[in-house]
């Protein structure tokens, strides 16, 4: 691999930067692989990377119907945190956060991970008690968490309106200082480059039409570039998981919903953390370029049209303005939506399916980006060891059969409420 | 934002409605045998189709009725078919 460093930058400068080599792609599709990964987003590429790096399995192909990282990897709001209450969710996200902390060095690719801190606002005594309970639970598990009172919050974030006159007065916040953001595209590119270097073949514009299944075992994948035999198939396609599962005769316990996000014109630095507003849902952070990235709840009905209504934008923006009145005249530049796969209990679905050797990594809903390194790590281990990685085991696809759902929100088997 | 064709009230704004989700799973009530797998399928498994979906809407801020409609999940177009509430 051509390593990126100050020295290599200087050396290429002598040649006017004309001799940088391509970072992935360019190898032909073979007729057989040990592992075929469907989906070239962050999760799929991370799975390929850790298969090669941790387990020495590099006869691996990643097939992506569009371009790398063009799905939900590109559409999320890039927030990273591990402030979860249930044990399985918290340990998984914390493992991811620890991998994030070393990811740029690991990949020799700047993923611009910025631990600017994550603030979860409480608007009532009840929420404060609930957040204190969650913070204590997190600390008990060795995860950093602090409870901020209103004065501490105002010192940390001078722009926020903490006056009692605001529509939903702020009572305090849960603060995770290690939380933050990362550059979403760089995550896909960094993993792709590192995986390619270890021998993984990556194919863009290579959609999957179906699977070859003998008995109850998957033996190959029919792609738009031809049939490929595979010992193991990992499906990592987020919102389109049900559609690929259907091609293998599998019904998944999830539904797909569009989620919108939107971005303002670029401003000078104004918001120095990631903030989550909790009377209704709205979240905001500022990119390194200066734009404010915002998002909120799901669109109110499931589907595959990656577009949303103005109601959601108005809803989110009106909540943001109650805490940041100074932003009321900022203009939005762009809006977009991604298709989130929301499972029946709101927690991901990882591992084996009813078709042997066909593994799924799906059901991430809102929470996929922050989990990217851990999802790759645990799926790779699950493939290599032939048994679920301990962190992924609680999220098995069969857990609903066994009565072990992970309902972080406690709302029951209704995806639209998670 | 959708305009939802309520059979009683005509086309109304989506914000008047509460989403009831996929209408196709039917509770296996009154089955002779206790079949866990049927209940599992009813509670958890979904087709989640990209295409025609029969779904329930509650016109909460309108006539207050539950209605069954067919929608194309790729385009959000409502399609009037024989399974929809007339």
Coordinates of C-alpha atoms in Angstrom, one line a residue, chain A residues 6-256:
Chain A
X6 CA 4.1 13.9 5.2
X7 CA 7.0 12.3 3.5
X8 CA 5.0 10.6 0.8
X9 CA 3.1 13.8 0.2
X10 CA 6.4 15.6 -0.3
X11 CA 7.7 12.9 -2.5
X12 CA 4.6 13.0 -4.7
X13 CA 4.7 16.8 -4.8
X14 CA 8.0 16.4 -6.8
X15 CA 6.0 14.7 -9.5
X16 CA 3.1 17.1 -9.4
X17 CA 0.9 14.5 -7.7
X18 CA 0.5 12.6 -10.9
X19 CA 1.7 9.2 -9.8
X20 CA -0.7 8.3 -7.0
X21 CA -2.1 4.9 -7.6
X22 CA -5.8 4.0 -7.4
X23 CA -6.8 2.7 -3.9
X24 CA -9.2 -0.2 -4.8
X25 CA -10.9 -1.9 -7.7
X26 CA -9.3 -2.9 -11.0
X27 CA -9.1 -6.6 -10.3
X28 CA -11.4 -9.0 -12.3
X29 CA -14.3 -10.8 -10.7
X30 CA -13.2 -14.4 -10.0
X31 CA -15.6 -17.4 -10.3
X32 CA -15.3 -18.4 -6.6
X33 CA -14.6 -16.7 -3.3
X34 CA -14.4 -17.9 0.3
X35 CA -16.7 -15.0 1.3
X36 CA -18.9 -12.7 -0.8
X37 CA -20.0 -9.6 1.0
X38 CA -23.1 -8.0 -0.5
X39 CA -23.1 -4.2 0.1
X40 CA -20.1 -1.9 -0.1
X41 CA -21.0 0.5 2.6
X42 CA -18.9 1.1 5.8
X43 CA -20.2 -2.1 7.4
X44 CA -19.5 -4.4 4.4
X45 CA -16.1 -3.0 3.7
X46 CA -15.2 -3.1 7.4
X47 CA -16.2 -6.8 7.5
X48 CA -14.0 -7.4 4.5
X49 CA -11.1 -5.6 6.1
X50 CA -11.3 -7.4 9.5
X51 CA -11.7 -10.8 7.7
X52 CA -8.4 -10.2 6.0
X53 CA -6.6 -8.4 8.9
X54 CA -7.8 -10.4 11.9
X55 CA -8.4 -13.8 10.4
X56 CA -6.2 -14.0 7.3
X57 CA -9.2 -14.7 5.0
X58 CA -8.6 -12.5 2.0
X59 CA -10.2 -14.5 -0.8
X60 CA -13.1 -12.1 -0.3
X61 CA -15.3 -10.1 -2.7
X62 CA -17.4 -7.1 -1.8
X63 CA -20.1 -6.4 -4.4
X64 CA -21.9 -3.1 -4.4
X65 CA -24.8 -2.2 -6.7
X66 CA -23.9 1.5 -6.8
X67 CA -20.7 3.2 -5.7
X68 CA -18.9 2.6 -2.4
X69 CA -20.4 4.3 0.6
X70 CA -23.3 5.8 -1.4
X71 CA -26.1 4.4 0.7
X72 CA -26.7 5.1 4.4
X73 CA -22.9 5.5 5.0
X74 CA -23.3 8.8 3.0
X75 CA -26.7 9.7 4.4
X76 CA -26.3 9.6 8.1
X77 CA -25.5 12.5 10.4
X78 CA -22.1 11.0 11.4
X79 CA -22.7 11.0 15.2
X80 CA -20.8 8.5 17.3
X81 CA -21.6 7.7 20.9
X82 CA -22.1 4.7 23.2
X83 CA -24.7 6.0 25.7
X84 CA -26.9 3.0 25.7
X85 CA -28.8 1.5 28.6
X86 CA -29.1 -2.2 27.9
X87 CA -26.0 -4.3 28.4
X88 CA -25.7 -5.8 24.9
X89 CA -26.2 -2.4 23.1
X90 CA -23.9 -0.5 25.4
X91 CA -21.0 -3.0 25.2
X92 CA -21.3 -3.2 21.5
X93 CA -21.3 0.5 20.9
X94 CA -18.5 1.0 23.4
X95 CA -16.4 -1.6 21.6
X96 CA -17.1 0.4 18.4
X97 CA -16.1 3.7 20.1
X98 CA -12.8 2.2 21.2
X99 CA -12.1 1.1 17.6
X100 CA -13.0 4.6 16.3
X101 CA -10.5 6.1 18.7
X102 CA -7.6 4.4 16.8
X103 CA -9.2 4.0 13.4
X104 CA -7.3 6.7 11.4
X105 CA -3.9 5.2 12.5
X106 CA -5.2 1.7 11.9
X107 CA -6.3 2.4 8.4
X108 CA -3.6 5.0 7.6
X109 CA -6.5 7.1 6.4
X110 CA -7.8 10.2 8.1
X111 CA -11.4 9.4 9.0
X112 CA -11.5 12.8 10.8
X113 CA -12.8 11.3 14.0
X114 CA -13.5 14.2 16.3
X115 CA -14.3 13.5 20.0
X116 CA -16.1 16.8 20.4
X117 CA -18.5 15.4 23.0
X118 CA -22.2 14.3 22.9
X119 CA -24.9 16.0 24.8
X120 CA -28.3 14.5 25.5
X121 CA -30.6 17.2 26.7
X122 CA -33.1 16.6 29.5
X123 CA -36.3 18.8 29.7
X124 CA -37.9 17.6 32.9
X125 CA -37.0 16.2 36.3
X126 CA -38.2 12.8 35.0
X127 CA -35.8 12.9 32.1
X128 CA -33.0 14.0 34.4
X129 CA -33.6 11.0 36.7
X130 CA -33.8 8.7 33.7
X131 CA -30.6 10.1 32.3
X132 CA -28.8 9.8 35.7
X133 CA -29.9 6.2 35.8
X134 CA -28.4 5.7 32.3
X135 CA -25.2 7.6 33.1
X136 CA -24.7 5.5 36.3
X137 CA -25.3 2.3 34.4
X138 CA -22.8 3.4 31.8
X139 CA -20.2 4.3 34.4
X140 CA -20.8 1.0 36.1
X141 CA -19.8 -0.7 32.8
X142 CA -16.7 1.5 32.5
X143 CA -18.1 3.9 29.9
X144 CA -17.6 7.6 30.5
X145 CA -20.7 9.6 31.3
X146 CA -21.4 12.8 33.2
X147 CA -24.5 14.5 34.3
X148 CA -24.4 18.3 33.6
X149 CA -26.5 20.8 35.4
X150 CA -27.8 23.9 33.6
X151 CA -24.8 26.1 34.5
X152 CA -22.2 23.5 33.4
X153 CA -24.1 23.1 30.1
X154 CA -24.2 26.8 29.5
X155 CA -20.5 27.1 30.1
X156 CA -19.8 24.2 27.6
X157 CA -22.2 25.5 25.0
X158 CA -22.6 29.3 25.2
X159 CA -25.1 29.5 22.3
X160 CA -27.7 27.3 24.0
X161 CA -30.8 28.9 25.5
X162 CA -31.1 27.6 29.0
X163 CA -33.5 30.2 30.2
X164 CA -36.7 29.0 31.9
X165 CA -38.7 31.0 29.2
X166 CA -37.8 28.7 26.4
X167 CA -40.6 26.4 25.1
X168 CA -39.1 23.2 26.7
X169 CA -36.8 24.5 29.5
X170 CA -33.6 22.5 29.9
X171 CA -33.1 20.8 33.2
X172 CA -29.6 19.4 32.5
X173 CA -28.0 16.9 30.2
X174 CA -26.2 13.6 29.9
X175 CA -22.7 14.3 28.5
X176 CA -20.4 11.8 27.0
X177 CA -17.1 13.6 26.3
X178 CA -15.7 10.7 24.1
X179 CA -18.6 10.9 21.7
X180 CA -18.3 12.9 18.5
X181 CA -18.4 12.7 14.7
X182 CA -16.3 11.2 11.9
X183 CA -16.1 11.9 8.2
X184 CA -18.6 9.3 6.7
X185 CA -17.1 9.0 3.2
X186 CA -13.6 8.6 4.6
X187 CA -14.7 5.6 6.6
X188 CA -15.9 3.7 3.5
X189 CA -12.8 4.8 1.5
X190 CA -10.4 4.0 4.3
X191 CA -11.7 0.5 4.9
X192 CA -11.9 -0.1 1.1
X193 CA -8.3 1.0 0.6
X194 CA -7.0 -1.1 3.5
X195 CA -9.1 -4.2 2.5
X196 CA -8.0 -3.9 -1.1
X197 CA -4.4 -3.8 0.1
X198 CA -4.9 -7.0 2.0
X199 CA -6.2 -8.8 -1.1
X200 CA -10.0 -8.2 -0.9
X201 CA -11.6 -7.6 -4.3
X202 CA -14.1 -4.8 -4.5
X203 CA -16.7 -4.3 -7.2
X204 CA -18.8 -1.3 -7.7
X205 CA -21.9 -1.2 -10.0
X206 CA -22.3 -4.9 -9.4
X207 CA -25.8 -5.6 -8.2
X208 CA -27.1 -8.9 -6.8
X209 CA -30.0 -10.6 -8.7
X210 CA -30.3 -13.7 -6.6
X211 CA -28.6 -16.4 -4.7
X212 CA -27.8 -20.0 -5.5
X213 CA -29.2 -22.2 -2.8
X214 CA -28.7 -26.0 -2.6
X215 CA -30.8 -27.6 0.0
X216 CA -30.7 -25.0 2.8
X217 CA -27.2 -23.9 2.1
X218 CA -26.2 -20.9 0.0
X219 CA -23.5 -21.7 -2.5
X220 CA -23.3 -18.7 -4.8
X221 CA -24.4 -15.3 -5.7
X222 CA -25.8 -14.2 -9.1
X223 CA -24.4 -10.7 -9.7
X224 CA -24.8 -8.3 -12.7
X225 CA -21.3 -9.2 -13.6
X226 CA -21.8 -13.0 -13.5
X227 CA -22.2 -15.9 -11.1
X228 CA -19.8 -16.2 -8.2
X229 CA -19.5 -19.3 -6.0
X230 CA -19.1 -18.5 -2.4
X231 CA -18.7 -20.6 0.8
X232 CA -20.2 -17.9 2.9
X233 CA -22.4 -14.9 1.9
X234 CA -22.7 -11.8 4.2
X235 CA -25.5 -9.5 3.4
X236 CA -24.9 -6.0 4.7
X237 CA -27.3 -3.8 2.8
X238 CA -29.2 -1.8 5.5
X239 CA -32.6 -0.6 4.3
X240 CA -32.8 -3.1 1.4
X241 CA -32.1 -6.2 3.6
X242 CA -35.7 -7.5 3.3
X243 CA -35.5 -7.4 -0.5
X244 CA -32.3 -9.4 -0.6
X245 CA -33.5 -11.8 2.1
X246 CA -36.6 -12.4 0.0
X247 CA -34.4 -13.5 -2.9
X248 CA -33.2 -16.3 -0.6
X249 CA -36.7 -17.0 0.7
X250 CA -36.1 -15.4 4.1
X251 CA -38.5 -13.1 5.9
X252 CA -36.8 -10.7 8.3
X253 CA -38.3 -9.2 11.5
X254 CA -37.9 -5.6 10.3
X255 CA -39.4 -2.9 8.2
X256 CA -37.8 -0.1 6.2

